[in-house]
């Protein structure tokens, strides 16, 4: 009989699983706390459960775990973790320290089907979705090494293309008996899967980041193929409809690419497009990488764009390129390691 990985369960699913074994539902909370607050990797550690119950659990269930196969540290403190999955695939997580808010960027898929032109992960195509356990185990593994304050689903993959498992992982991350992250500290980033945005908002309270990156459908069609299915108008309508708790904003991610989307006209259009959405803008100067013809914007064009938004009272942050010496941008670690492995074969 194949054993059940209990890290694939939300608390309510675990309660049902435990009830099916004739045990009280509150036992599920005890197990959940062991998994996500005590980082237990073995039922034997769960000493407030009877020995018989622990033995029974061991017969039918198991606790999955991830250990980093490689960790690279950048001069600016950014750390990149490579995790090898049970089937041999690999994903990465990136830990980005900041003065008061260390953020862990986690992956939701192996590869990605969205094919954004500026992204290295997109060139790997989609291999498969991560399980709920594989998503939360990235957090367990990094928390063992470093404190983590914020979680962003901005690593490999389009989280909303793996919606069922991502929603379950979000429930575990924010459960008071699970990881106990405040919903203010957890952000899901999407390239713009419009129907799934509504489903996400109806299922969990979470921060939303939308990767916009263009101000006309013509440009967005070219750099983000998802736009041909859900054009800018539909995407922004979904942003406006997204249920936000009071005093929260949608983050509009805008990767600036030289000569593609970095003009003052783009800045003007951007201000108009987001004028009726509670939002803040993250400007991210494009990081040049092998195999992609796009170029980084000039500092002047970034400064001009930033200033125009500020002058129009848009909340804007220009993100510095963290970890560029270790290729910590989306998907680059796996890219490099896989190339290395291929060269060794
Ligand atoms: S930017 Fe995100 S959605 Fe687009 S290809 Fe890369 S990982 Fe996928």
Short mmCIF file of C-alpha atoms and ligand atoms in Angstrom, two decimals:
data_model
loop_
_atom_site.label_atom_id
_atom_site.label_comp_id
_atom_site.label_asym_id
_atom_site.label_seq_id
_atom_site.Cartn_x
_atom_site.Cartn_y
_atom_site.Cartn_z
CA UNK A 1 0.00 0.00 0.00
CA UNK A 2 1.33 3.42 -0.95
CA UNK A 3 1.78 5.67 2.07
CA UNK A 4 0.09 9.09 2.25
CA UNK A 5 2.33 12.17 2.51
CA UNK A 6 0.58 14.15 5.24
CA UNK A 7 2.29 17.37 4.13
CA UNK A 8 -0.12 17.41 1.20
CA UNK A 9 -2.99 18.04 3.63
CA UNK A 10 -4.48 21.32 4.81
CA UNK A 11 -5.59 21.25 8.43
CA UNK A 12 -9.21 20.42 7.55
CA UNK A 13 -8.05 17.61 5.25
CA UNK A 14 -5.79 16.26 7.99
CA UNK A 15 -8.70 16.39 10.44
CA UNK A 16 -10.80 14.29 8.05
CA UNK A 17 -7.88 11.87 7.57
CA UNK A 18 -7.40 11.50 11.32
CA UNK A 19 -11.16 11.15 11.91
CA UNK A 20 -11.11 8.32 9.36
CA UNK A 21 -8.73 6.51 11.70
CA UNK A 22 -11.21 6.87 14.56
CA UNK A 23 -9.16 9.57 16.32
CA UNK A 24 -10.30 12.91 17.75
CA UNK A 25 -10.07 15.80 15.29
CA UNK A 26 -7.93 17.90 17.67
CA UNK A 27 -5.12 15.41 17.13
CA UNK A 28 -4.77 16.92 13.65
CA UNK A 29 -3.91 20.31 15.18
CA UNK A 30 -1.25 18.68 17.31
CA UNK A 31 0.28 17.01 14.26
CA UNK A 32 0.08 20.25 12.25
CA UNK A 33 1.96 22.12 14.96
CA UNK A 34 4.63 19.44 15.02
CA UNK A 35 5.05 19.69 11.24
CA UNK A 36 5.13 23.46 10.78
CA UNK A 37 6.02 24.95 14.16
CA UNK A 38 8.41 22.27 15.45
CA UNK A 39 9.62 21.14 12.00
CA UNK A 40 9.14 17.46 12.88
CA UNK A 41 10.34 15.09 10.17
CA UNK A 42 9.40 11.86 11.97
CA UNK A 43 6.22 10.73 13.76
CA UNK A 44 8.44 9.52 16.63
CA UNK A 45 9.05 13.18 17.55
CA UNK A 46 5.32 13.77 18.20
CA UNK A 47 5.48 12.88 21.86
CA UNK A 48 2.02 14.17 22.78
CA UNK A 49 0.50 11.43 20.59
CA UNK A 50 0.24 7.93 21.99
CA UNK A 51 2.88 5.44 20.89
CA UNK A 52 0.20 3.23 19.30
CA UNK A 53 -1.19 6.13 17.27
CA UNK A 54 2.29 7.14 16.09
CA UNK A 55 2.96 3.55 15.01
CA UNK A 56 -0.36 3.42 13.19
CA UNK A 57 0.42 6.69 11.41
CA UNK A 58 3.79 5.33 10.36
CA UNK A 59 2.17 2.30 8.74
CA UNK A 60 -0.09 4.37 6.50
CA UNK A 61 1.58 7.78 6.20
CA UNK A 62 4.90 9.55 5.81
CA UNK A 63 6.35 13.04 6.23
CA UNK A 64 8.13 14.37 3.16
CA UNK A 65 11.08 16.71 3.47
CA UNK A 66 13.44 18.72 1.26
CA UNK A 67 17.11 19.48 1.82
CA UNK A 68 18.95 22.02 -0.30
CA UNK A 69 21.31 20.35 -2.78
CA UNK A 70 23.13 23.65 -3.37
CA UNK A 71 23.10 27.04 -1.72
CA UNK A 72 24.71 30.06 -3.35
CA UNK A 73 25.21 33.29 -1.43
CA UNK A 74 25.44 36.63 -3.16
CA UNK A 75 27.67 39.47 -1.98
CA UNK A 76 24.49 41.42 -1.14
CA UNK A 77 23.22 38.66 1.17
CA UNK A 78 20.74 37.08 -1.25
CA UNK A 79 20.81 33.28 -1.03
CA UNK A 80 19.61 30.84 -3.62
CA UNK A 81 18.61 27.29 -2.67
CA UNK A 82 18.39 24.48 -5.18
CA UNK A 83 16.11 21.59 -4.22
CA UNK A 84 16.23 18.21 -5.94
CA UNK A 85 12.79 16.59 -5.95
CA UNK A 86 12.11 12.87 -5.54
CA UNK A 87 11.71 12.39 -9.31
CA UNK A 88 15.04 14.07 -10.08
CA UNK A 89 13.60 17.42 -11.15
CA UNK A 90 14.90 20.59 -9.49
CA UNK A 91 13.38 23.86 -8.28
CA UNK A 92 14.81 26.89 -6.59
CA UNK A 93 13.92 29.29 -3.79
CA UNK A 94 15.58 32.65 -3.23
CA UNK A 95 15.99 34.29 0.17
CA UNK A 96 16.23 38.07 -0.06
CA UNK A 97 17.29 39.77 3.17
CA UNK A 98 16.22 43.33 3.81
CA UNK A 99 16.58 45.52 6.85
CA UNK A 100 13.43 44.39 8.60
CA UNK A 101 11.81 41.94 6.21
CA UNK A 102 13.54 38.82 4.96
CA UNK A 103 11.56 37.52 2.01
CA UNK A 104 11.56 33.99 0.65
CA UNK A 105 10.63 33.61 -3.00
CA UNK A 106 9.32 30.09 -3.67
CA UNK A 107 8.51 28.02 -6.76
CA UNK A 108 5.18 26.48 -7.66
CA UNK A 109 6.02 24.48 -10.81
CA UNK A 110 8.99 22.77 -12.46
CA UNK A 111 9.49 25.06 -15.46
CA UNK A 112 6.66 27.23 -16.74
CA UNK A 113 4.28 27.15 -19.70
CA UNK A 114 3.70 30.90 -19.90
CA UNK A 115 6.66 31.65 -22.15
CA UNK A 116 7.31 35.24 -21.09
CA UNK A 117 10.01 36.46 -23.48
CA UNK A 118 12.16 38.08 -20.80
CA UNK A 119 12.25 35.08 -18.42
CA UNK A 120 14.76 32.24 -18.34
CA UNK A 121 12.39 29.86 -16.53
CA UNK A 122 9.98 30.26 -19.44
CA UNK A 123 12.55 28.72 -21.79
CA UNK A 124 12.38 25.45 -19.81
CA UNK A 125 8.70 24.87 -20.66
CA UNK A 126 6.50 23.19 -18.10
CA UNK A 127 7.58 19.82 -16.73
CA UNK A 128 4.99 19.48 -13.96
CA UNK A 129 3.16 21.16 -11.11
CA UNK A 130 4.66 20.97 -7.63
CA UNK A 131 2.63 19.13 -5.01
CA UNK A 132 1.41 21.05 -1.97
CA UNK A 133 4.09 19.27 0.07
CA UNK A 134 6.87 20.30 -2.34
CA UNK A 135 5.75 23.92 -2.05
CA UNK A 136 5.61 24.04 1.75
CA UNK A 137 8.78 21.99 2.12
CA UNK A 138 10.77 24.80 0.46
CA UNK A 139 9.68 27.00 3.37
CA UNK A 140 10.45 24.32 5.99
CA UNK A 141 13.95 23.81 4.56
CA UNK A 142 14.92 27.49 4.43
CA UNK A 143 13.37 28.28 7.84
CA UNK A 144 15.67 25.64 9.30
CA UNK A 145 18.61 27.86 8.24
CA UNK A 146 17.28 31.43 8.42
CA UNK A 147 14.30 33.36 9.78
CA UNK A 148 11.71 34.06 7.08
CA UNK A 149 9.30 37.01 7.44
CA UNK A 150 7.59 37.18 4.06
CA UNK A 151 6.70 34.64 1.40
CA UNK A 152 6.28 35.46 -2.27
CA UNK A 153 5.18 32.99 -4.94
CA UNK A 154 7.51 34.45 -7.55
CA UNK A 155 10.00 31.65 -8.19
CA UNK A 156 9.71 29.13 -10.98
CA UNK A 157 6.26 28.69 -12.47
CA UNK A 158 2.93 30.46 -12.73
CA UNK A 159 1.28 29.85 -9.33
CA UNK A 160 -2.25 30.23 -10.65
CA UNK A 161 -1.63 27.48 -13.21
CA UNK A 162 -1.23 25.17 -10.20
CA UNK A 163 -4.08 26.75 -8.32
CA UNK A 164 -5.38 23.82 -6.30
CA UNK A 165 -2.01 23.00 -4.73
CA UNK A 166 -1.06 26.66 -4.31
CA UNK A 167 -4.31 27.43 -2.44
CA UNK A 168 -3.68 24.46 -0.14
CA UNK A 169 -0.11 25.66 0.48
CA UNK A 170 -1.41 29.18 1.22
CA UNK A 171 -3.83 27.74 3.78
CA UNK A 172 -0.98 25.86 5.49
CA UNK A 173 1.27 28.95 5.44
CA UNK A 174 -1.34 31.19 7.05
CA UNK A 175 -3.01 28.67 9.38
CA UNK A 176 -2.62 29.65 13.08
CA UNK A 177 -1.82 25.97 13.74
CA UNK A 178 0.48 25.82 10.69
CA UNK A 179 3.29 28.22 9.78
CA UNK A 180 1.36 31.18 11.26
CA UNK A 181 2.34 33.70 8.57
CA UNK A 182 0.09 36.75 8.61
CA UNK A 183 -1.89 37.04 5.36
CA UNK A 184 -0.19 40.44 5.01
CA UNK A 185 3.13 38.64 4.65
CA UNK A 186 2.21 36.28 1.83
CA UNK A 187 2.01 37.36 -1.81
CA UNK A 188 1.05 35.45 -4.94
CA UNK A 189 2.38 36.81 -8.22
CA UNK A 190 0.63 36.06 -11.51
CA UNK A 191 1.30 36.74 -15.16
CA UNK A 192 -2.45 37.29 -15.51
CA UNK A 193 -4.62 34.15 -15.46
CA UNK A 194 -7.88 36.06 -15.14
CA UNK A 195 -10.40 33.34 -14.12
CA UNK A 196 -7.95 31.88 -11.61
CA UNK A 197 -7.41 35.32 -10.04
CA UNK A 198 -11.10 35.37 -9.13
CA UNK A 199 -10.92 31.83 -7.77
CA UNK A 200 -7.86 32.67 -5.68
CA UNK A 201 -9.56 35.74 -4.21
CA UNK A 202 -12.66 33.72 -3.36
CA UNK A 203 -10.62 30.98 -1.64
CA UNK A 204 -8.01 32.75 0.49
CA UNK A 205 -7.00 36.18 1.75
CA UNK A 206 -3.63 36.95 0.29
CA UNK A 207 -1.66 39.76 -1.33
CA UNK A 208 -1.68 39.79 -5.12
CA UNK A 209 1.08 40.92 -7.46
CA UNK A 210 0.39 41.17 -11.16
CA UNK A 211 3.17 41.05 -13.70
CA UNK A 212 1.99 43.73 -16.15
CA UNK A 213 5.19 44.75 -17.96
CA UNK A 214 3.54 46.60 -20.84
CA UNK A 215 1.00 49.35 -21.39
CA UNK A 216 -0.34 48.30 -24.80
CA UNK A 217 -1.72 44.95 -25.92
CA UNK A 218 0.61 45.08 -28.90
CA UNK A 219 3.72 45.02 -26.68
CA UNK A 220 2.24 42.72 -24.05
CA UNK A 221 1.13 40.21 -26.71
CA UNK A 222 4.74 40.10 -27.83
CA UNK A 223 6.51 39.74 -24.49
CA UNK A 224 3.81 37.82 -22.55
CA UNK A 225 1.81 35.37 -24.71
CA UNK A 226 -0.84 35.04 -21.95
CA UNK A 227 -2.01 38.50 -23.03
CA UNK A 228 -3.47 37.04 -26.23
CA UNK A 229 -5.90 35.10 -24.03
CA UNK A 230 -6.48 37.75 -21.35
CA UNK A 231 -5.70 41.24 -22.70
CA UNK A 232 -4.81 44.20 -20.50
CA UNK A 233 -8.43 45.40 -20.19
CA UNK A 234 -9.60 42.03 -18.82
CA UNK A 235 -6.56 41.73 -16.55
CA UNK A 236 -7.11 45.13 -14.99
CA UNK A 237 -10.84 44.43 -14.54
CA UNK A 238 -9.84 41.27 -12.62
CA UNK A 239 -7.46 43.38 -10.49
CA UNK A 240 -10.24 45.82 -9.71
CA UNK A 241 -12.57 42.98 -8.71
CA UNK A 242 -9.97 41.19 -6.56
CA UNK A 243 -11.14 41.20 -2.91
CA UNK A 244 -8.60 43.22 -0.92
CA UNK A 245 -8.76 43.78 2.83
CA UNK A 246 -8.80 47.48 3.75
CA UNK A 247 -5.53 49.37 3.36
CA UNK A 248 -4.02 46.81 1.04
CA UNK A 249 -2.90 47.27 -2.55
CA UNK A 250 -2.26 45.13 -5.57
CA UNK A 251 1.38 45.21 -6.58
CA UNK A 252 1.88 45.96 -10.26
CA UNK A 253 5.18 44.41 -11.33
CA UNK A 254 6.79 46.16 -14.28
CA UNK A 255 10.01 44.72 -15.72
CA UNK A 256 11.61 47.59 -17.66
CA UNK A 257 13.22 46.55 -20.93
CA UNK A 258 15.23 48.99 -23.02
CA UNK A 259 13.36 50.26 -26.06
CA UNK A 260 10.38 47.96 -25.40
CA UNK A 261 8.38 49.41 -22.51
CA UNK A 262 10.59 52.04 -20.84
CA UNK A 263 9.47 55.28 -22.53
CA UNK A 264 7.81 58.25 -20.93
CA UNK A 265 4.71 57.44 -23.01
CA UNK A 266 4.65 54.04 -21.30
CA UNK A 267 4.82 55.74 -17.92
CA UNK A 268 1.91 58.01 -18.90
CA UNK A 269 -0.19 55.08 -20.12
CA UNK A 270 0.64 53.08 -16.98
CA UNK A 271 -0.64 55.86 -14.73
CA UNK A 272 -3.91 55.98 -16.71
CA UNK A 273 -4.34 52.19 -16.74
CA UNK A 274 -4.02 51.73 -12.97
CA UNK A 275 -5.72 54.95 -11.91
CA UNK A 276 -8.81 53.20 -10.48
CA UNK A 277 -7.02 50.24 -8.91
CA UNK A 278 -5.64 50.43 -5.35
CA UNK A 279 -2.08 49.62 -6.35
CA UNK A 280 1.60 50.24 -5.97
CA UNK A 281 4.17 49.77 -8.71
CA UNK A 282 7.40 47.80 -8.54
CA UNK A 283 9.77 48.83 -11.31
CA UNK A 284 12.28 46.07 -12.01
CA UNK A 285 15.09 46.93 -14.41
CA UNK A 286 15.54 43.89 -16.70
CA UNK A 287 18.56 41.69 -15.89
CA UNK A 288 20.38 40.71 -19.09
CA UNK A 289 21.02 36.96 -19.46
CA UNK A 290 22.32 34.53 -22.08
CA UNK A 291 19.88 33.54 -24.78
CA UNK A 292 17.71 36.65 -24.44
CA UNK A 293 18.16 39.60 -26.79
CA UNK A 294 16.51 42.13 -24.48
CA UNK A 295 18.67 44.78 -22.85
CA UNK A 296 18.64 46.44 -19.45
CA UNK A 297 17.16 49.95 -19.45
CA UNK A 298 19.46 52.92 -18.94
CA UNK A 299 19.56 54.42 -15.46
CA UNK A 300 18.20 57.64 -16.98
CA UNK A 301 15.10 55.97 -18.36
CA UNK A 302 14.47 54.18 -15.05
CA UNK A 303 14.84 57.47 -13.13
CA UNK A 304 12.57 59.34 -15.57
CA UNK A 305 9.88 56.62 -15.43
CA UNK A 306 10.07 56.46 -11.64
CA UNK A 307 9.85 60.26 -11.26
CA UNK A 308 6.85 60.52 -13.59
CA UNK A 309 4.93 57.97 -11.52
CA UNK A 310 5.88 59.72 -8.29
CA UNK A 311 4.80 63.08 -9.66
CA UNK A 312 1.42 61.55 -10.46
CA UNK A 313 1.14 60.31 -6.86
CA UNK A 314 1.62 56.65 -7.72
CA UNK A 315 3.38 54.65 -4.99
CA UNK A 316 6.44 53.30 -6.75
CA UNK A 317 9.56 51.39 -5.76
CA UNK A 318 12.43 50.65 -8.10
CA UNK A 319 13.77 47.26 -7.12
CA UNK A 320 17.52 46.95 -7.13
CA UNK A 321 18.81 43.83 -8.83
CA UNK A 322 19.40 41.57 -5.87
CA UNK A 323 21.72 38.62 -6.22
CA UNK A 324 22.69 39.38 -9.80
CA UNK A 325 26.18 37.94 -9.19
CA UNK A 326 24.61 34.52 -8.49
CA UNK A 327 21.87 34.82 -11.14
CA UNK A 328 19.12 35.00 -8.55
CA UNK A 329 16.53 36.25 -11.00
CA UNK A 330 13.66 33.95 -11.84
CA UNK A 331 14.83 30.49 -12.91
CA UNK A 332 18.49 31.25 -13.42
CA UNK A 333 19.99 28.84 -10.89
CA UNK A 334 18.25 25.84 -12.32
CA UNK A 335 19.25 27.05 -15.75
CA UNK A 336 22.91 27.16 -14.86
CA UNK A 337 23.01 23.90 -12.94
CA UNK A 338 21.15 22.00 -15.61
CA UNK A 339 23.54 23.27 -18.22
CA UNK A 340 26.43 22.12 -16.01
CA UNK A 341 24.85 18.69 -15.58
CA UNK A 342 24.24 18.38 -19.30
CA UNK A 343 27.87 19.26 -19.98
CA UNK A 344 29.00 16.51 -17.58
CA UNK A 345 26.88 13.77 -19.22
S1 LIG B 1 7.87 35.34 -15.70
FE1 LIG B 1 6.78 33.88 -14.39
S2 LIG B 1 4.97 33.34 -15.65
FE2 LIG B 1 6.42 34.27 -17.07
S3 LIG B 1 7.61 32.52 -17.90
FE3 LIG B 1 8.74 33.31 -16.10
S4 LIG B 1 8.06 32.01 -14.40
FE4 LIG B 1 6.54 31.81 -16.06
#
